[in-house]
mmCIF file of C-alpha atoms and ligand atoms in Angstrom:
data_model
loop_
_atom_site.group_PDB
_atom_site.id
_atom_site.type_symbol
_atom_site.label_atom_id
_atom_site.label_comp_id
_atom_site.label_asym_id
_atom_site.label_seq_id
_atom_site.Cartn_x
_atom_site.Cartn_y
_atom_site.Cartn_z
ATOM 1 C CA MET A 27 92.780 95.263 -33.744
ATOM 2 C CA PRO A 28 94.272 97.246 -30.804
ATOM 3 C CA ASP A 29 92.321 100.279 -29.543
ATOM 4 C CA ASP A 30 95.146 102.601 -30.530
ATOM 5 C CA ALA A 31 95.531 101.247 -34.079
ATOM 6 C CA PRO A 32 96.036 104.043 -36.661
ATOM 7 C CA ILE A 33 92.724 105.178 -38.146
ATOM 8 C CA GLU A 34 93.796 104.213 -41.700
ATOM 9 C CA ASN A 35 94.314 100.624 -40.537
ATOM 10 C CA VAL A 36 90.889 100.592 -38.895
ATOM 11 C CA ARG A 37 89.284 101.946 -42.090
ATOM 12 C CA ALA A 38 91.140 99.475 -44.287
ATOM 13 C CA ALA A 39 89.997 96.637 -42.014
ATOM 14 C CA ILE A 40 86.368 97.840 -42.151
ATOM 15 C CA ALA A 41 86.492 98.182 -45.946
ATOM 16 C CA GLN A 42 87.959 94.704 -46.258
ATOM 17 C CA ARG A 43 85.268 93.298 -43.957
ATOM 18 C CA LEU A 44 82.531 95.014 -45.993
ATOM 19 C CA ARG A 45 83.908 93.606 -49.250
ATOM 20 C CA HIS A 46 84.046 90.191 -47.621
ATOM 21 C CA GLU A 47 80.457 90.442 -46.359
ATOM 22 C CA ARG A 48 79.220 91.700 -49.714
ATOM 23 C CA ALA A 49 80.908 88.734 -51.362
ATOM 24 C CA LEU A 50 78.896 86.574 -48.973
ATOM 25 C CA GLY A 51 75.698 88.317 -50.058
ATOM 26 C CA ILE A 52 75.285 90.379 -46.878
ATOM 27 C CA GLU A 53 73.938 93.755 -47.948
ATOM 28 C CA THR A 54 72.777 95.401 -44.737
ATOM 29 C CA VAL A 55 75.029 96.625 -42.013
ATOM 30 C CA ALA A 56 73.791 96.426 -38.436
ATOM 31 C CA PRO A 57 74.174 99.556 -36.327
ATOM 32 C CA VAL A 58 77.467 99.291 -34.520
ATOM 33 C CA ALA A 59 79.022 100.940 -31.525
ATOM 34 C CA LEU A 60 79.908 103.919 -33.728
ATOM 35 C CA GLU A 61 76.489 105.466 -33.100
ATOM 36 C CA ARG A 62 77.143 105.379 -29.396
ATOM 37 C CA ARG A 63 80.707 106.613 -29.534
ATOM 38 C CA ALA A 64 81.168 109.701 -27.359
ATOM 39 C CA ALA A 65 80.802 112.838 -29.414
ATOM 40 C CA PRO A 66 84.107 114.602 -29.890
ATOM 41 C CA THR A 67 84.452 117.721 -27.795
ATOM 42 C CA ALA A 68 83.959 120.117 -30.629
ATOM 43 C CA ALA A 69 85.207 122.985 -28.491
ATOM 44 C CA SER A 70 88.723 121.712 -28.869
ATOM 45 C CA GLU A 71 88.263 121.512 -32.636
ATOM 46 C CA SER A 72 86.924 124.981 -33.197
ATOM 47 C CA ILE A 73 89.532 127.639 -33.679
ATOM 48 C CA LEU A 74 88.563 131.203 -34.321
ATOM 49 C CA TYR A 75 90.889 132.507 -36.964
ATOM 50 C CA ASP A 76 89.093 135.613 -38.092
ATOM 51 C CA ASP A 77 91.581 138.111 -39.426
ATOM 52 C CA VAL A 78 94.424 135.674 -38.824
ATOM 53 C CA GLU A 79 96.171 134.413 -41.930
ATOM 54 C CA LEU A 80 96.851 130.692 -41.773
ATOM 55 C CA LYS A 81 100.447 129.998 -42.762
ATOM 56 C CA GLU A 82 99.469 127.006 -44.845
ATOM 57 C CA ALA A 83 96.224 126.033 -46.523
ATOM 58 C CA PRO A 84 94.457 123.437 -44.368
ATOM 59 C CA ALA A 85 94.998 119.938 -45.662
ATOM 60 C CA ALA A 86 92.006 117.814 -46.603
ATOM 61 C CA PRO A 87 91.083 115.792 -43.516
ATOM 62 C CA GLU A 88 91.659 112.064 -43.502
ATOM 63 C CA ALA A 89 91.420 111.746 -47.286
ATOM 64 C CA PRO A 90 90.230 108.229 -48.072
ATOM 65 C CA VAL A 91 92.857 106.103 -49.741
ATOM 66 C CA ASN A 92 91.013 105.323 -52.952
ATOM 67 C CA ALA A 93 87.639 105.627 -54.654
ATOM 68 C CA GLU A 94 86.635 102.072 -53.794
ATOM 69 C CA ASP A 95 87.270 102.568 -50.084
ATOM 70 C CA LYS A 96 85.483 105.892 -50.208
ATOM 71 C CA ALA A 97 82.420 104.371 -51.868
ATOM 72 C CA ALA A 98 82.427 101.543 -49.321
ATOM 73 C CA ARG A 99 82.600 104.014 -46.467
ATOM 74 C CA TRP A 100 79.705 106.054 -47.892
ATOM 75 C CA ALA A 101 77.619 102.918 -48.369
ATOM 76 C CA ALA A 102 78.363 101.621 -44.872
ATOM 77 C CA LEU A 103 77.684 104.996 -43.310
ATOM 78 C CA GLU A 104 74.357 105.459 -45.055
ATOM 79 C CA ALA A 105 73.324 101.907 -44.209
ATOM 80 C CA ARG A 106 74.073 102.552 -40.530
ATOM 81 C CA ALA A 107 72.116 105.808 -40.612
ATOM 82 C CA GLN A 108 69.143 104.165 -42.319
ATOM 83 C CA ALA A 109 69.078 101.441 -39.645
ATOM 84 C CA CYS A 110 69.795 103.743 -36.707
ATOM 85 C CA ALA A 111 67.539 103.532 -33.664
ATOM 86 C CA ALA A 112 69.974 105.141 -31.240
ATOM 87 C CA CYS A 113 67.635 107.901 -30.058
ATOM 88 C CA ALA A 114 63.901 108.444 -29.694
ATOM 89 C CA LEU A 115 63.659 110.359 -32.995
ATOM 90 C CA HIS A 116 63.598 107.068 -34.908
ATOM 91 C CA ARG A 117 60.157 106.255 -33.459
ATOM 92 C CA GLU A 118 58.213 108.949 -35.295
ATOM 93 C CA ARG A 119 60.275 109.325 -38.426
ATOM 94 C CA GLN A 120 58.938 108.390 -41.835
ATOM 95 C CA THR A 121 62.381 108.442 -43.425
ATOM 96 C CA VAL A 122 66.002 108.953 -42.466
ATOM 97 C CA VAL A 123 67.228 112.127 -44.151
ATOM 98 C CA PHE A 124 70.854 111.204 -44.596
ATOM 99 C CA GLY A 125 71.965 114.087 -46.818
ATOM 100 C CA GLU A 126 72.449 114.488 -50.541
ATOM 101 C CA GLY A 127 74.422 116.212 -53.230
ATOM 102 C CA ASN A 128 77.819 116.198 -54.794
ATOM 103 C CA ARG A 129 80.183 114.053 -52.766
ATOM 104 C CA ASP A 130 83.120 115.897 -54.358
ATOM 105 C CA ALA A 131 81.651 119.287 -53.479
ATOM 106 C CA GLN A 132 83.865 122.114 -52.334
ATOM 107 C CA LEU A 133 80.936 123.553 -50.416
ATOM 108 C CA VAL A 134 78.749 121.795 -47.836
ATOM 109 C CA PHE A 135 75.694 123.232 -46.092
ATOM 110 C CA VAL A 136 74.814 121.852 -42.654
ATOM 111 C CA GLY A 137 71.333 122.517 -41.298
ATOM 112 C CA GLU A 138 69.500 121.565 -38.146
ATOM 113 C CA GLY A 139 67.198 118.670 -38.871
ATOM 114 C CA PRO A 140 64.531 117.450 -41.281
ATOM 115 C CA GLY A 141 61.151 119.164 -41.298
ATOM 116 C CA GLU A 142 57.848 117.749 -42.495
ATOM 117 C CA GLN A 143 58.612 117.719 -46.232
ATOM 118 C CA GLU A 144 62.085 116.364 -45.660
ATOM 119 C CA ASP A 145 60.731 113.576 -43.438
ATOM 120 C CA LYS A 146 58.210 112.643 -46.144
ATOM 121 C CA THR A 147 60.686 112.646 -49.008
ATOM 122 C CA GLY A 148 63.917 111.560 -47.325
ATOM 123 C CA ARG A 149 65.669 114.616 -48.823
ATOM 124 C CA PRO A 150 67.163 117.574 -46.945
ATOM 125 C CA PHE A 151 65.921 121.117 -47.456
ATOM 126 C CA VAL A 152 63.036 120.527 -49.856
ATOM 127 C CA GLY A 153 60.384 122.504 -47.938
ATOM 128 C CA PRO A 154 60.010 126.306 -47.839
ATOM 129 C CA ALA A 155 63.418 126.823 -46.174
ATOM 130 C CA GLY A 156 64.929 124.565 -48.817
ATOM 131 C CA GLN A 157 63.457 126.635 -51.614
ATOM 132 C CA LEU A 158 65.122 129.695 -50.145
ATOM 133 C CA LEU A 159 68.374 127.765 -49.747
ATOM 134 C CA ASP A 160 68.163 126.835 -53.457
ATOM 135 C CA LYS A 161 67.864 130.553 -54.259
ATOM 136 C CA ILE A 162 70.871 131.353 -52.080
ATOM 137 C CA ILE A 163 72.884 128.644 -53.827
ATOM 138 C CA GLY A 164 71.761 130.021 -57.213
ATOM 139 C CA ALA A 165 72.703 133.546 -56.173
ATOM 140 C CA ILE A 166 76.320 132.477 -55.733
ATOM 141 C CA GLY A 167 76.358 130.943 -59.201
ATOM 142 C CA LEU A 168 75.986 127.311 -58.160
ATOM 143 C CA LYS A 169 73.347 124.647 -58.558
ATOM 144 C CA ARG A 170 72.036 122.379 -55.828
ATOM 145 C CA ASP A 171 73.877 119.505 -57.518
ATOM 146 C CA ASP A 172 77.184 121.325 -57.067
ATOM 147 C CA VAL A 173 77.007 121.278 -53.277
ATOM 148 C CA TYR A 174 76.319 118.751 -50.529
ATOM 149 C CA ILE A 175 73.510 119.356 -48.034
ATOM 150 C CA CYS A 176 72.929 117.599 -44.731
ATOM 151 C CA ASN A 177 71.764 118.178 -41.163
ATOM 152 C CA ILE A 178 73.098 117.654 -37.656
ATOM 153 C CA VAL A 179 70.288 115.152 -36.985
ATOM 154 C CA LYS A 180 69.020 112.773 -39.625
ATOM 155 C CA CYS A 181 65.495 112.226 -38.285
ATOM 156 C CA ARG A 182 62.740 114.799 -37.856
ATOM 157 C CA PRO A 183 62.277 116.124 -34.328
ATOM 158 C CA PRO A 184 58.508 115.978 -33.667
ATOM 159 C CA GLY A 185 56.812 119.296 -34.377
ATOM 160 C CA ASN A 186 60.104 120.619 -35.765
ATOM 161 C CA ARG A 187 61.425 121.281 -32.288
ATOM 162 C CA THR A 188 65.127 121.928 -31.831
ATOM 163 C CA PRO A 189 66.929 118.601 -31.480
ATOM 164 C CA ALA A 190 67.931 117.751 -27.910
ATOM 165 C CA ASP A 191 71.604 117.662 -26.966
ATOM 166 C CA GLU A 192 71.511 113.894 -26.546
ATOM 167 C CA GLU A 193 69.924 113.402 -29.983
ATOM 168 C CA VAL A 194 72.566 115.618 -31.537
ATOM 169 C CA ALA A 195 75.372 113.775 -29.720
ATOM 170 C CA LEU A 196 74.091 110.359 -30.813
ATOM 171 C CA CYS A 197 73.738 111.495 -34.432
ATOM 172 C CA ARG A 198 77.028 113.352 -34.457
ATOM 173 C CA PRO A 199 79.253 110.479 -35.645
ATOM 174 C CA PHE A 200 77.267 110.379 -38.903
ATOM 175 C CA LEU A 201 77.935 114.059 -39.530
ATOM 176 C CA ASP A 202 81.609 113.806 -38.590
ATOM 177 C CA GLU A 203 82.092 110.871 -40.944
ATOM 178 C CA GLN A 204 80.189 112.626 -43.752
ATOM 179 C CA LEU A 205 82.430 115.669 -43.386
ATOM 180 C CA ALA A 206 85.558 113.521 -43.252
ATOM 181 C CA LEU A 207 84.525 111.811 -46.490
ATOM 182 C CA LEU A 208 83.499 115.049 -48.173
ATOM 183 C CA ALA A 209 86.568 117.013 -47.067
ATOM 184 C CA PRO A 210 85.093 120.205 -48.541
ATOM 185 C CA LYS A 211 86.891 123.494 -48.805
ATOM 186 C CA VAL A 212 84.128 125.335 -46.951
ATOM 187 C CA ILE A 213 81.245 124.380 -44.653
ATOM 188 C CA VAL A 214 78.337 126.795 -44.200
ATOM 189 C CA THR A 215 76.438 126.174 -40.977
ATOM 190 C CA LEU A 216 72.815 127.281 -41.177
ATOM 191 C CA GLY A 217 71.523 128.680 -37.905
ATOM 192 C CA ALA A 218 72.437 128.348 -34.260
ATOM 193 C CA PRO A 219 72.063 124.593 -33.607
ATOM 194 C CA ALA A 220 74.239 123.576 -36.580
ATOM 195 C CA THR A 221 76.813 126.240 -35.775
ATOM 196 C CA LYS A 222 76.971 125.449 -32.076
ATOM 197 C CA THR A 223 77.202 121.729 -32.778
ATOM 198 C CA LEU A 224 80.001 121.964 -35.275
ATOM 199 C CA LEU A 225 81.987 124.634 -33.489
ATOM 200 C CA GLY A 226 81.307 123.577 -29.923
ATOM 201 C CA THR A 227 80.455 127.093 -28.857
ATOM 202 C CA THR A 228 77.641 128.607 -26.855
ATOM 203 C CA GLN A 229 77.944 131.982 -28.597
ATOM 204 C CA GLY A 230 74.830 133.215 -30.380
ATOM 205 C CA ILE A 231 74.454 133.048 -34.160
ATOM 206 C CA THR A 232 74.180 136.825 -34.472
ATOM 207 C CA SER A 233 77.737 137.317 -33.268
ATOM 208 C CA LEU A 234 79.097 134.153 -34.920
ATOM 209 C CA ARG A 235 77.759 134.751 -38.408
ATOM 210 C CA GLY A 236 80.025 136.385 -40.918
ATOM 211 C CA HIS A 237 83.219 135.253 -39.169
ATOM 212 C CA TRP A 238 85.391 132.400 -40.334
ATOM 213 C CA ARG A 239 85.979 129.547 -37.944
ATOM 214 C CA LEU A 240 87.561 126.124 -38.261
ATOM 215 C CA TYR A 241 86.031 122.688 -37.784
ATOM 216 C CA LYS A 242 88.993 120.323 -37.665
ATOM 217 C CA ASN A 243 90.896 121.820 -40.579
ATOM 218 C CA ILE A 244 87.919 122.901 -42.667
ATOM 219 C CA ARG A 245 86.821 126.516 -42.884
ATOM 220 C CA VAL A 246 83.343 127.210 -41.536
ATOM 221 C CA MET A 247 81.132 130.203 -42.270
ATOM 222 C CA PRO A 248 78.166 130.396 -39.901
ATOM 223 C CA THR A 249 75.113 132.173 -41.278
ATOM 224 C CA PHE A 250 71.423 132.559 -40.541
ATOM 225 C CA HIS A 251 69.129 129.605 -41.174
ATOM 226 C CA PRO A 252 66.860 130.147 -44.212
ATOM 227 C CA ALA A 253 63.819 129.412 -42.035
ATOM 228 C CA PHE A 254 64.828 132.323 -39.804
ATOM 229 C CA LEU A 255 65.260 134.497 -42.896
ATOM 230 C CA LEU A 256 61.765 133.546 -44.044
ATOM 231 C CA ARG A 257 60.391 134.561 -40.664
ATOM 232 C CA GLN A 258 62.371 137.795 -40.513
ATOM 233 C CA TYR A 259 62.842 138.756 -44.122
ATOM 234 C CA THR A 260 64.383 142.131 -43.389
ATOM 235 C CA ASP A 261 66.917 144.029 -45.489
ATOM 236 C CA ALA A 262 69.464 143.714 -42.699
ATOM 237 C CA ASN A 263 69.125 139.926 -42.447
ATOM 238 C CA ARG A 264 69.173 139.432 -46.227
ATOM 239 C CA ARG A 265 72.232 141.660 -46.535
ATOM 240 C CA ALA A 266 73.938 139.713 -43.736
ATOM 241 C CA VAL A 267 73.428 136.366 -45.482
ATOM 242 C CA TRP A 268 74.508 137.820 -48.817
ATOM 243 C CA SER A 269 77.670 139.202 -47.242
ATOM 244 C CA ASP A 270 78.428 135.771 -45.693
ATOM 245 C CA MET A 271 77.877 134.058 -49.034
ATOM 246 C CA LYS A 272 80.178 136.502 -50.816
ATOM 247 C CA GLN A 273 82.921 135.582 -48.362
ATOM 248 C CA VAL A 274 82.244 131.911 -49.085
ATOM 249 C CA VAL A 275 82.576 132.442 -52.838
ATOM 250 C CA GLU A 276 85.867 134.299 -52.368
ATOM 251 C CA LYS A 277 87.231 131.539 -50.133
ATOM 252 C CA ILE A 278 86.288 128.823 -52.598
ATOM 253 C CA LYS A 279 88.054 130.695 -55.401
ATOM 254 C CA GLU A 280 91.316 131.035 -53.407
HETATM 255 N N1 URA B 1 65.583 122.821 -41.946
HETATM 256 C C1 URA B 1 66.746 122.177 -41.718
HETATM 257 O O1 URA B 1 67.530 122.574 -40.867
HETATM 258 N N2 URA B 1 67.019 121.120 -42.448
HETATM 259 C C2 URA B 1 66.227 120.667 -43.400
HETATM 260 O O2 URA B 1 66.572 119.671 -44.022
HETATM 261 C C3 URA B 1 65.029 121.368 -43.624
HETATM 262 C C4 URA B 1 64.720 122.438 -42.886
#
């Protein structure tokens, strides 16, 4: 296939190949060049549109053609993530924390990276920060099963350190593909690393939070990370997150 083939043709060819391989009994998918593809320059994808009315509602990005293709893409993506050894984080991980939740969700939360509990269980946000995230989700009238939750890196950085730029860049194609498949109405980025990664900005979370941005054509609400809230459980910080979540609820209802 030529390098400049339309993306739908590339996807259709991949789906066909996967069906063919499955028919041959091949169940695992080897990591492919996708992991090493250059990360998109998110800066060019992030448009501040606070207080600016979009003329038209953003279209769902790259909607997969049909349910079968979509399921095949999810399966292939998760298989690649589970087998990924692109960066050093794979060496100390116990599990790959791919992400979980409702794949038809209107709302997606993107965090930083798995912590200890997440690494043990293979599930995102199940430790103390996750319990607070569950409360936040409940406070806006939703259940964890209503939303999708994932991280910018899928393997635990040792000692819960902030993931390095290179680790984030190598993991980025997984996140971009997840978000393309999910095509949610709203993404909430939790904390500075997730926000900076998705929006390609160096601005701090304190000034970014509470203001709508765009990732591709999906609305993004940056807010504080629940782990930060746990550390600094002040009225001002709680009110800030609540105000961000109220905006999210309003946007989803539109
Ligand atoms: N913090 C994150 O950013 N992600 C998790 O999955 C857990 C804690």
